[in-house]
Coordinates of C-alpha atoms and ligand atoms in Angstrom, one line a residue:
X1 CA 0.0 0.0 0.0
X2 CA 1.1 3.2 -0.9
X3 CA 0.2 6.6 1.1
X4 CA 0.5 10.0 0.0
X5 CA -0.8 13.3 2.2
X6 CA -2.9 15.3 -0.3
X7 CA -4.7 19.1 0.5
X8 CA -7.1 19.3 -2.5
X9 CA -10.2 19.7 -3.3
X10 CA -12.7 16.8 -3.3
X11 CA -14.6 17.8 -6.3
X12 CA -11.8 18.6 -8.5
X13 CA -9.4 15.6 -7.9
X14 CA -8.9 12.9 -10.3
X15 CA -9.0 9.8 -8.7
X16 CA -11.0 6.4 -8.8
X17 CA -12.6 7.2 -5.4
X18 CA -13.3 9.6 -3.1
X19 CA -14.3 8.8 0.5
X20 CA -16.6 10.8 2.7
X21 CA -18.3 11.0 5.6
X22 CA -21.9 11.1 6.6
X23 CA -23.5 10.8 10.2
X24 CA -26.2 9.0 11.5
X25 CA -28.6 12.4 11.2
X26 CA -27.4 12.0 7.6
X27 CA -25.8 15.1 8.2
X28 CA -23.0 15.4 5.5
X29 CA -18.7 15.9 6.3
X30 CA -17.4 19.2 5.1
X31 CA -16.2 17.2 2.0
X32 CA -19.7 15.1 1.5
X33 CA -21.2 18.6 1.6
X34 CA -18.7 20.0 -0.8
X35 CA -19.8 17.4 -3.4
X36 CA -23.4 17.9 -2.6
X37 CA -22.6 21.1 -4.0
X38 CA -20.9 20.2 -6.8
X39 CA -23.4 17.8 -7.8
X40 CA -26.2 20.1 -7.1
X41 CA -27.5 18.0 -4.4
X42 CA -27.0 14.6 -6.0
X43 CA -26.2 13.2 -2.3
X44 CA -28.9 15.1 -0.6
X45 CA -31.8 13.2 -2.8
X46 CA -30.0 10.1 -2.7
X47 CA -29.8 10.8 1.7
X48 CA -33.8 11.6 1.2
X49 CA -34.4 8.2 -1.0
X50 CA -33.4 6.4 2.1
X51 CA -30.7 4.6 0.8
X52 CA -28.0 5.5 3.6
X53 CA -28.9 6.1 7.3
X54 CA -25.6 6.8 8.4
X55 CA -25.1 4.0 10.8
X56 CA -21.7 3.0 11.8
X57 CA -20.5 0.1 9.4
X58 CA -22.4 0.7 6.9
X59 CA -21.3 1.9 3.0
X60 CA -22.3 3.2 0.0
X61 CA -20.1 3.2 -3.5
X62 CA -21.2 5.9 -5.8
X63 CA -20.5 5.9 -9.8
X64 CA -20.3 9.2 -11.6
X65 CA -21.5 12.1 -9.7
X66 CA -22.5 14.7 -11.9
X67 CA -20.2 17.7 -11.2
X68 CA -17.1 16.0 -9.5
X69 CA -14.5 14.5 -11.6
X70 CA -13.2 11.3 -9.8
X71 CA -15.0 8.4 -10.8
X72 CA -16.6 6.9 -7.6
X73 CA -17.3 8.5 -4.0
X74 CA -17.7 6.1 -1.3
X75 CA -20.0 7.6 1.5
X76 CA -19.1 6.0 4.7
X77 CA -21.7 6.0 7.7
X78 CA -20.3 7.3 10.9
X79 CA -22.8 6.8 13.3
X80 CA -23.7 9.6 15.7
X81 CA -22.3 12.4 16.0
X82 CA -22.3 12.9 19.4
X83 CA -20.6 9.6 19.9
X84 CA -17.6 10.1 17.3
X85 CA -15.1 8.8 19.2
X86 CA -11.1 7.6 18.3
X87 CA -13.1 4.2 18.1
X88 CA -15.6 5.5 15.4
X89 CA -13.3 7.2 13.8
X90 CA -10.9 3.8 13.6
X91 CA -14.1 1.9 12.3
X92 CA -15.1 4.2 9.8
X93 CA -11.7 3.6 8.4
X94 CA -11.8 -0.4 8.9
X95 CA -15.2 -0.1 6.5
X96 CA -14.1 2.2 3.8
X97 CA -11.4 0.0 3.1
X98 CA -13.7 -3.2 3.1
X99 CA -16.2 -1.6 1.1
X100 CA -13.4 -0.8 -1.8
X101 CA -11.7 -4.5 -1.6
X102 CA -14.5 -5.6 -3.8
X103 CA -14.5 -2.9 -6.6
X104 CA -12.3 -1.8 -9.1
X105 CA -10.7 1.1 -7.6
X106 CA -7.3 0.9 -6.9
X107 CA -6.7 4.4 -6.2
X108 CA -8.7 6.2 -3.7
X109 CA -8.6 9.7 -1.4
X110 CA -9.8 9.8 1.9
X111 CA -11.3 13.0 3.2
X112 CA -12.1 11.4 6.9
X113 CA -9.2 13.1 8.2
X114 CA -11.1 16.1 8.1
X115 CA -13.4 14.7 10.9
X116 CA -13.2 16.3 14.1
X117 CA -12.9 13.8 16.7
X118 CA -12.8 14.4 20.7
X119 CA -9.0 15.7 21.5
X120 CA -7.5 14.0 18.5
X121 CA -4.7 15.9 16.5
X122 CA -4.7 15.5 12.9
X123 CA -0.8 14.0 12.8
X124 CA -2.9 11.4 15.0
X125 CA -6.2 11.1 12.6
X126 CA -3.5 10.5 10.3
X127 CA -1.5 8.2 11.7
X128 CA -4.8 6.0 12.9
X129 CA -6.0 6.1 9.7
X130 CA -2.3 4.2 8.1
X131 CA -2.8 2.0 11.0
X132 CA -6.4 1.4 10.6
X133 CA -5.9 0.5 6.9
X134 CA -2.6 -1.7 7.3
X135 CA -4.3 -3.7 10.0
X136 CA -7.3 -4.3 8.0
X137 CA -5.4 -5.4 4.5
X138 CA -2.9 -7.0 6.1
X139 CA -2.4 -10.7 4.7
X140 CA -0.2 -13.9 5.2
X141 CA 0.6 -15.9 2.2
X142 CA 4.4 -15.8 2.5
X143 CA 4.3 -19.5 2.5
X144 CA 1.5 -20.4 0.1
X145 CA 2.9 -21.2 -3.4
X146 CA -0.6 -20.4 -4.4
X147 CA -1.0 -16.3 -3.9
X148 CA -4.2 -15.0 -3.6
X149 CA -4.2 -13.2 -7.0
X150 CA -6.9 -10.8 -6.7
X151 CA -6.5 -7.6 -8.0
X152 CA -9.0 -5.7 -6.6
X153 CA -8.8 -3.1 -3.6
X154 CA -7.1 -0.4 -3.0
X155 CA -3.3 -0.2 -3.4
X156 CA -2.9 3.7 -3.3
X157 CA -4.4 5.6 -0.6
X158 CA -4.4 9.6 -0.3
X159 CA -4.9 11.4 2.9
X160 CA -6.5 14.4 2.4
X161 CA -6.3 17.7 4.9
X162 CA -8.3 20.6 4.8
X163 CA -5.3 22.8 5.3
X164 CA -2.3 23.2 3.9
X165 CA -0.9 24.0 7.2
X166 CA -2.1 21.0 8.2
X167 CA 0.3 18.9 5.6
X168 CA 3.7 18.7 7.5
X169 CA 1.5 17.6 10.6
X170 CA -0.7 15.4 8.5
X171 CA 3.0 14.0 6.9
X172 CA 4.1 13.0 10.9
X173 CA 1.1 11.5 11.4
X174 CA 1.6 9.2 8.6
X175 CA 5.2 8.3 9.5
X176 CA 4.0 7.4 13.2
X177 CA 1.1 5.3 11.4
X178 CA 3.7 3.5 9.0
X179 CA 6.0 3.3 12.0
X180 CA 3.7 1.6 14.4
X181 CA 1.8 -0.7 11.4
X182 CA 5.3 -2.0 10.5
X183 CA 6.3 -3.2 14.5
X184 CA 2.3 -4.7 14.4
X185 CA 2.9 -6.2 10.8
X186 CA 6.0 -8.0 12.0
X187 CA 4.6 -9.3 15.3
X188 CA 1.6 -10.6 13.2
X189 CA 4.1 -12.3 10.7
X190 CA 6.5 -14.0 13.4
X191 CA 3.5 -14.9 15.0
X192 CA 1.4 -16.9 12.0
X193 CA 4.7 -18.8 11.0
X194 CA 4.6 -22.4 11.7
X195 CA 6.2 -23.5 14.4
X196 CA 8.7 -25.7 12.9
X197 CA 10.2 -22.3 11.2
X198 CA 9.3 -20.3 13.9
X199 CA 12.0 -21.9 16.1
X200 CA 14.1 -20.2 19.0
X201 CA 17.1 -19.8 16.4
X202 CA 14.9 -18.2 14.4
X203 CA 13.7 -15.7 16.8
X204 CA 17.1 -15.1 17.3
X205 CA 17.7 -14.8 13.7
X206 CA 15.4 -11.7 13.0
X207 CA 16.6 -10.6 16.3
X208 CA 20.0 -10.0 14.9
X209 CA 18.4 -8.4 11.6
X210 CA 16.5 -6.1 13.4
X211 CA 19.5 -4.8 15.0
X212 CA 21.8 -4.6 12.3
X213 CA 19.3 -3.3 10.1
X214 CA 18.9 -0.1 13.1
X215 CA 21.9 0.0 14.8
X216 CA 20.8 -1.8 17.7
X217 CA 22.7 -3.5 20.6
X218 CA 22.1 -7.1 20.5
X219 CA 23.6 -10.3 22.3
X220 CA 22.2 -13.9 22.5
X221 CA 23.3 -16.2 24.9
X222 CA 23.2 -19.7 24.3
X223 CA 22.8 -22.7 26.8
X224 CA 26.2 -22.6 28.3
X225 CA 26.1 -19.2 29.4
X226 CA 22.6 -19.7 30.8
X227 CA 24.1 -22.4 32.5
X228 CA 26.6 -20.4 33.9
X229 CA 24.3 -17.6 35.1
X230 CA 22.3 -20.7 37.1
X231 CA 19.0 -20.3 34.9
X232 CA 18.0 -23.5 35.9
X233 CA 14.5 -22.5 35.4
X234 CA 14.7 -21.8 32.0
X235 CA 17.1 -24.8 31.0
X236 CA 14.5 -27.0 32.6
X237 CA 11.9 -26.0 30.3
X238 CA 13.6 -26.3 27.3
X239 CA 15.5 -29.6 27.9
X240 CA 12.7 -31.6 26.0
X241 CA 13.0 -30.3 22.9
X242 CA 15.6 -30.9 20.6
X243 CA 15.3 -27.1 19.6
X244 CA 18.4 -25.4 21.1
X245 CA 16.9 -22.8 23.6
X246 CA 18.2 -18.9 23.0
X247 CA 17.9 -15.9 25.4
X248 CA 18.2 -12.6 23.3
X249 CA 19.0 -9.0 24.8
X250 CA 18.3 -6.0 22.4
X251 CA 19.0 -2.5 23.6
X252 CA 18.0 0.4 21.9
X253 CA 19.8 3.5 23.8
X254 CA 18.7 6.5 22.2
X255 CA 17.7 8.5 25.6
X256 CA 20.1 10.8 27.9
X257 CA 23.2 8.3 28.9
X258 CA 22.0 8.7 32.4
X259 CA 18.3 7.8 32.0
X260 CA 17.3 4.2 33.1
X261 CA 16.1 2.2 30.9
X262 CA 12.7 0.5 30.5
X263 CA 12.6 -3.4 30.2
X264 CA 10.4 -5.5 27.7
X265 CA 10.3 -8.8 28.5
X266 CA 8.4 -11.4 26.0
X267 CA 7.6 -15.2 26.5
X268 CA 8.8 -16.9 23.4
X269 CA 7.8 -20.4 23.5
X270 CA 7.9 -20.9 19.8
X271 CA 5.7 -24.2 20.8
X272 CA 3.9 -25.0 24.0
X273 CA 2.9 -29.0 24.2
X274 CA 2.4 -28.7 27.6
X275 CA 5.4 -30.7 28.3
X276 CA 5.1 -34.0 30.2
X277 CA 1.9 -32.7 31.2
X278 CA 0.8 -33.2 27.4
X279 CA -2.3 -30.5 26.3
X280 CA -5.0 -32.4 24.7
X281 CA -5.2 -32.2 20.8
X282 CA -7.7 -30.3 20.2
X283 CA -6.4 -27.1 18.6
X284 CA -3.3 -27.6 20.0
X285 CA -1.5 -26.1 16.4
X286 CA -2.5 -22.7 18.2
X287 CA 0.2 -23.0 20.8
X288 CA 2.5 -22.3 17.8
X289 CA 1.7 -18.4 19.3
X290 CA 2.9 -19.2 22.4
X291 CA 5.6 -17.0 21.8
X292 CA 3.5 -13.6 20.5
X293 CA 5.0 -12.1 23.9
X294 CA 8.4 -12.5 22.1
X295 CA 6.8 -10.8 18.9
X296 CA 5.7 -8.2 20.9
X297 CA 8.5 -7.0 21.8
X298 CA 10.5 -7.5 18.5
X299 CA 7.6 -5.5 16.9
X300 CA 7.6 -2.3 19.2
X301 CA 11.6 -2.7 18.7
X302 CA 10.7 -2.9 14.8
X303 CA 8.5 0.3 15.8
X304 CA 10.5 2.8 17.8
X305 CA 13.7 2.5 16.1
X306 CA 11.7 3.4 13.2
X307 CA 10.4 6.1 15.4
X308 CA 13.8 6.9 16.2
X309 CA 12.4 7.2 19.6
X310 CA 14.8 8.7 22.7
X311 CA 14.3 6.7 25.2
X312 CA 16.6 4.1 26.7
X313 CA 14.5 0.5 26.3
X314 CA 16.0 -2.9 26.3
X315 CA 14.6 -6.1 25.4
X316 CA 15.0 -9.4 27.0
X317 CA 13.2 -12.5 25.1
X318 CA 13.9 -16.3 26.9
X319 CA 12.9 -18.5 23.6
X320 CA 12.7 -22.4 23.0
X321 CA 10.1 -24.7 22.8
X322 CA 8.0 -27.1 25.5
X323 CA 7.9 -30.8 24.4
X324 CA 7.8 -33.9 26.2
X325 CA 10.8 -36.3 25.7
X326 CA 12.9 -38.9 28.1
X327 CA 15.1 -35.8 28.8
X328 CA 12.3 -33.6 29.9
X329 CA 11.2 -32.1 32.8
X330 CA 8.7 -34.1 34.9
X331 CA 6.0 -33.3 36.7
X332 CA 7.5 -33.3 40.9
X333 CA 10.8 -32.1 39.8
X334 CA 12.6 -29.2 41.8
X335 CA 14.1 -26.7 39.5
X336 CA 16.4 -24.0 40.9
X337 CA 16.2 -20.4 39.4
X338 CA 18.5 -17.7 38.2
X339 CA 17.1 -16.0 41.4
X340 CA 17.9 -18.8 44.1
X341 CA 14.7 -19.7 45.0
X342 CA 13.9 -23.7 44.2
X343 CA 11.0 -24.3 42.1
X344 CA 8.4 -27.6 42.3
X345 CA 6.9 -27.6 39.3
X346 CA 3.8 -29.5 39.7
X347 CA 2.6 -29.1 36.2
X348 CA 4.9 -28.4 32.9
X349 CA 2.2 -26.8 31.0
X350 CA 3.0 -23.8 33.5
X351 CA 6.3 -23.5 31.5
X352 CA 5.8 -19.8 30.8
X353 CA 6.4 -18.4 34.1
X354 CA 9.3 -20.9 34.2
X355 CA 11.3 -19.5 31.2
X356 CA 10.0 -15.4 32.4
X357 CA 11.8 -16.2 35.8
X358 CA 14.7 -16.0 35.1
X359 CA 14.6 -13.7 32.4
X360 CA 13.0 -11.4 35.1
X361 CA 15.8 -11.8 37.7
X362 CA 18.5 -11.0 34.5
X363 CA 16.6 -7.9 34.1
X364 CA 17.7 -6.5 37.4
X365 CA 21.0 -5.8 35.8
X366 CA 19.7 -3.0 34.1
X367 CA 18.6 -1.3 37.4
X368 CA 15.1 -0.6 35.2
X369 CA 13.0 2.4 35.8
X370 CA 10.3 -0.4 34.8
X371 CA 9.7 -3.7 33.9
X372 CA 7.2 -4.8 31.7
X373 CA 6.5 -8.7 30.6
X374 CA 4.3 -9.3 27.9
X375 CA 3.4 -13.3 28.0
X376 CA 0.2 -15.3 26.3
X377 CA 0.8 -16.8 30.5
X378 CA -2.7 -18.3 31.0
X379 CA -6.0 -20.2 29.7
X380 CA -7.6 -18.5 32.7
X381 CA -7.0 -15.3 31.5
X382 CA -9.0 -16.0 27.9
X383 CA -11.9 -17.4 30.4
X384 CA -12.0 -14.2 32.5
X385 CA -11.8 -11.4 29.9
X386 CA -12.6 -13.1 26.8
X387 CA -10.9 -11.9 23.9
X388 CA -10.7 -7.9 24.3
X389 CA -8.6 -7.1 26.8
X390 CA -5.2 -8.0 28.1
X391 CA -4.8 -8.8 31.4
X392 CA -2.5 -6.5 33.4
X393 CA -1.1 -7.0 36.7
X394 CA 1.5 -4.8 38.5
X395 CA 3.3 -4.0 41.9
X396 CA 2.8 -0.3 41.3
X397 CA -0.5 1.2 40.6
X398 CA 0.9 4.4 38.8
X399 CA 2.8 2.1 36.5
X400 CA -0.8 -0.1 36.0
X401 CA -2.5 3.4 35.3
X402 CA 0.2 4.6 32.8
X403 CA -0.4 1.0 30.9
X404 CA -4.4 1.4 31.1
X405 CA -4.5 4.5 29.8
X406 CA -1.6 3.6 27.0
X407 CA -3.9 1.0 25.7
X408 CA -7.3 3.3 26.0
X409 CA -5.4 5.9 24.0
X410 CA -4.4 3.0 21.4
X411 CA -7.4 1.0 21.0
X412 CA -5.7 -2.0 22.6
X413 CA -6.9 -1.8 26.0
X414 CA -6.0 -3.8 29.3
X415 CA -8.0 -4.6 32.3
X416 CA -6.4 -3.8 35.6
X417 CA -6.6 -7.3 38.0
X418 CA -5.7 -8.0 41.7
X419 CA -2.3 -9.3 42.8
X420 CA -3.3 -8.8 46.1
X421 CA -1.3 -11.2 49.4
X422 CA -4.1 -13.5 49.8
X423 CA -3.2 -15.5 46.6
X424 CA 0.1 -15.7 47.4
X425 CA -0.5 -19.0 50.1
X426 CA -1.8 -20.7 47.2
X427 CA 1.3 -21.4 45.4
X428 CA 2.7 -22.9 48.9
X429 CA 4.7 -26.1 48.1
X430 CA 5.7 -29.2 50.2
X431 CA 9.3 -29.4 49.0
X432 CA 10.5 -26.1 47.5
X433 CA 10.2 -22.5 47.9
X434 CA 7.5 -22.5 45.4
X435 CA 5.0 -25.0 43.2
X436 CA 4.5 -23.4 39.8
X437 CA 1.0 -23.9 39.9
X438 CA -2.0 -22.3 42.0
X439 CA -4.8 -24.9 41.4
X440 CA -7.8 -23.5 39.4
X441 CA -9.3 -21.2 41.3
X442 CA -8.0 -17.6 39.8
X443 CA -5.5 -19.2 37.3
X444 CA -4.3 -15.8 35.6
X445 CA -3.8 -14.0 39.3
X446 CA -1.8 -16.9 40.7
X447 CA 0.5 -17.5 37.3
X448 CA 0.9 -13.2 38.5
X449 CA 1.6 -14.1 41.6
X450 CA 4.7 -16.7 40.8
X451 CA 6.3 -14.1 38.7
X452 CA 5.6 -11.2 41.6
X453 CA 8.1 -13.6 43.1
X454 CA 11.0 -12.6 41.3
X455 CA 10.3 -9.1 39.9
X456 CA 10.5 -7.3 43.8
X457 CA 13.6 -5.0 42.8
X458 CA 11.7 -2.7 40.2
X459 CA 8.3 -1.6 39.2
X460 CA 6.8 -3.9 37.2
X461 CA 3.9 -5.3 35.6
X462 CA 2.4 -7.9 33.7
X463 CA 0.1 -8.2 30.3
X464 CA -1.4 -11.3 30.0
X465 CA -2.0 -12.0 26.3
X466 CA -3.3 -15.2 25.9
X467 CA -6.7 -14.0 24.6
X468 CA -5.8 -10.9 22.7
X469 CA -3.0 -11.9 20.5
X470 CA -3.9 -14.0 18.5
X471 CA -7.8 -14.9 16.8
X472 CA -8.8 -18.7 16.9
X473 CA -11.7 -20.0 14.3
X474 CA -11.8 -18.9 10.0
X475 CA -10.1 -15.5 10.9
X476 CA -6.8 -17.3 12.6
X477 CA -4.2 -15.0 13.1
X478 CA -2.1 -12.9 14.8
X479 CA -3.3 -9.2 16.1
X480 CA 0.2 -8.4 17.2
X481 CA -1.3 -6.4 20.1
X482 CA -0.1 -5.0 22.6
X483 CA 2.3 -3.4 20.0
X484 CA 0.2 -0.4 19.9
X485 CA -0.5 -0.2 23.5
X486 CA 3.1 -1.0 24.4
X487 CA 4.3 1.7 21.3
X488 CA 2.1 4.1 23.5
X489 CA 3.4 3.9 27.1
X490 CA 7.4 4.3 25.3
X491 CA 6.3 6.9 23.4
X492 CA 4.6 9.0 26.8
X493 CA 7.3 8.1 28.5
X494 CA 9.9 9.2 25.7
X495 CA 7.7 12.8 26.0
X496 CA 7.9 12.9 29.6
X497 CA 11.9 12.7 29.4
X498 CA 12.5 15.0 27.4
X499 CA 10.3 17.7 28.2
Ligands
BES1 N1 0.5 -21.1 26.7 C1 -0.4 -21.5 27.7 C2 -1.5 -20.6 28.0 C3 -2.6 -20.5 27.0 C4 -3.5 -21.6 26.8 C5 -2.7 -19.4 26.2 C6 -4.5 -21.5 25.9 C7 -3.7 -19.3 25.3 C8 -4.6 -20.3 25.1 C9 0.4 -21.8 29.0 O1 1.7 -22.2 28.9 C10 -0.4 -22.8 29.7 O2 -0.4 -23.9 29.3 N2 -0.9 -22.5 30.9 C11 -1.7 -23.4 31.6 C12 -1.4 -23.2 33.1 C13 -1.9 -24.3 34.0 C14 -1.2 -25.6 33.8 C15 -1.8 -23.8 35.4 C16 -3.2 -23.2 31.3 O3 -3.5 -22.0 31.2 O4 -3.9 -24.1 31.2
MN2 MN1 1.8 -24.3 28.7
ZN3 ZN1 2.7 -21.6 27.2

């Protein structure tokens, strides 16, 4: 997809579509009411005919207005006007493009930029709008021999401005929109790969390309060295699989030298079997996205070196896969972690908190201003908050609150949850300092609760994106959320340092 920032007028351009607004009053946009004009009230009857209400998600592709040279306009229902929110606004977008994969248009200028929406900057209308439509055409057929070969949709996309002082704005926005689409796009990919190429080395791989590509700091350790720093948690995880495990550190230090950095930590199990403690089969190919934590963070790396962002962040990603073999961990064996403390673990398909241990204790090193995991940690979280939101969990509540309102401001929210003493008893075990399971009763808080353990140095908190990274069913596929939210939070706190 090409983008382009335009300031022209909507009657006057050439193009194969023009796309406008229209509320639910069927009150027109300032551009719908241009063309109105133009085509001496061509969309007014049509409005009168009834054959557009304005509801949100809904379309309607014109042919040859009298009066206005481009050859379709695409009116775009909006929904109330009152309600216009960022949210809206974002599905506005989301239908315009669907509405245009199906026609001939290839071309098209959007005028909903010009929409006013509740504390929204136009660089941000603009960038929203790049993101909206990335997200929405984004496909995965790097491994099909067959390509889809339809021709159809929209390949170049104009943003139009009222203002031509609003161009070099509207130009930021679209290089934030590109930015942040290209971190999401990547996370999506790494995610949707099959497992079997989608391997810890691999991770590691693109790992390496990322950073060489921006200049990046980057080290991965291999199992020796893990061995030496006494991650017996982590080794004990990966010591079923034949898959050599990896732990990767990226470091992207564009704040002031003396600024301390924020740490991203990601799960990336690049296939959870559940271990010993085998899952059943039944859609069991998802756990190949047990490592979108992993592709989190390499996709807000992808995004804020793009960004060129100063801030100080590194990146910490404990990688290998879960499988049961007569080398692998059993269920009743003690591990001993990076941090000291002994480990029964109880179950193996509780392997996540296992690997984020350790990586959690390395991260101390760094003496973090925060810590924040990102880990698709729990079935119990996809029970409790369905699909929607993340789960977030955190020793400090200002740190919880800077997340939460990250992923409001994103449109990839999280949903603050307890971590409150009283679970901690449940995680009690007979013969170490700690059984990696809780039982079932709160499954998400007590998997929290383990890593709480280990993470008492810094501020810190948890996502838990076992329902919100990836979709299950005939739309299987990666979101790569919490990109957005996660691109958010760096990008306030790049803003607050260097005010
Ligand atoms: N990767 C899974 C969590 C998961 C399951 C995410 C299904 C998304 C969908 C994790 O490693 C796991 O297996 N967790 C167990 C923990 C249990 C054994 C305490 C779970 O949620 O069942
Ligand atoms: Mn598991
Ligand atoms: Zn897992």
């Amino acid at each position: 997809m090409e983008f382009s920032i335009k300031n022209d007028n909507p009657e006057k351009l050439h193009s194969d579509c023009v796309i406008i607004g229209v509320y639910e009053s069927q009150k027109l946009s300032n551009a719908a009411q241009s063309l109105d004009k133009a085509s001496d009230g061509y969309l007014t009857s049509i409005l009168k005919r009834g054959d557009l209400e304005g509801k949100a998600d809904t379309t309607l592709l014109l042919h040859s207005l009298p009066g206005v040279a481009s050859h379709r306009v695409l009116l775009v229902g909006l929904g109330k006007e009152s309600e216009f929110s960022e949210k809206q606004f974002s599905k506005a977008v989301r239908s315009s493009v669907k509405a245009l994969s199906n026609s001939g248009a290839t071309k098209a200028v959007s005028f909903l930029a010009e929409l006013p929406v509740k504390q929204l900057s136009v660089r941000r209308r603009v960038a929203l709008i790049a993101e909206t439509v990335l997200d929405a055409t984004y496909r995965f057929d790097a491994i099909k021999k067959k390509k889809e070969e339809s021709k159809k949709g929209i390949t170049n996309l104009a943003i139009n401005v009222t203002l031509a002082s609003e161009v070099k704005d509207a130009k930021a926005g679209l290089a934030d929109g590109l930015a942040l689409a290209s971190g999401v796009s990547l996370a999506k990919d790494l995610g949707n790969l099959p497992p079997n190429v989608c391997t810890p080395t691999y991770l590691a791989e693109q790992a390496l390309a990322l950073a060489k590509k921006h200049d990046l700091k980057v080290k991965v350790l291999e199992r020796d060295e893990l061995k030496k720093l006494g991650m017996g948690s982590f080794l004990g995880v990966s010591q079923g699989s034949e898959e050599p495990p990896k732990f990767i550190i990226l470091q992207h230090l564009k704040g002031k030298k003396e600024q301390k950095p924020v740490v991203l930590v990601g799960k990336g199990i690049t296939f959870d079997t559940g271990g010993i403690s085998l899952k059943p089969g039944a859609e069991m190919d998802e756990m190949k996205y047990d490592m979108c934590g992993a592709a989190s963070v390499l996709g807000t790396f992808k995004t804020i070196a793009e960004l060129d962002l100063a801030l100080n962040v590194i990146g910490i990603i404990p990688t290998c896969e879960n499988m049961p073999d007569g080398r692998a961990t059993r269920p009743g064996d003690v591990l001993t972690s990076m941090s000291g403390l002994t480990i029964e673990v109880l179950n193996t398909d509780a392997e996540g908190r296992l690997i984020l241990c350790d990586a959690l204790t390395y991260a101390e090193r760094f003496e973090p201003s925060a810590v924040v995991d990102i880990a698709t940690l729990t079935g119990a979280c996809v029970i409790a908050l369905g699909h929607y939101a993340t789960g977030l969990f955190s020793n400090n509540d200002d740190l919880a609150k800077e997340l939460l309102q990250a992923g409001e401001s994103a449109l990839d929210r999280a949903w603050h949850m307890p971590l409150w003493d009283e679970y901690q008893p449940l995680l009690d075990s007979n013969f170490a300092d700690i059984a990696n399971i809780g039982g079932r009763a709160a499954g998400s808080i007590t998997a929290a609760c383990f890593l709480s353990r280990f993470t008492k140095k810094y501020d810190w908190a948890h996502l838990d994106i076992a329902g919100t990274a990836w979709k299950s069913g005939k739309e299987k596929g990666g979101t790569g959320r919490p990109v957005p939210l996660l691109t958010e939070f760096l990008v306030n706190r790049a803003n607050n340092a260097n005010k």
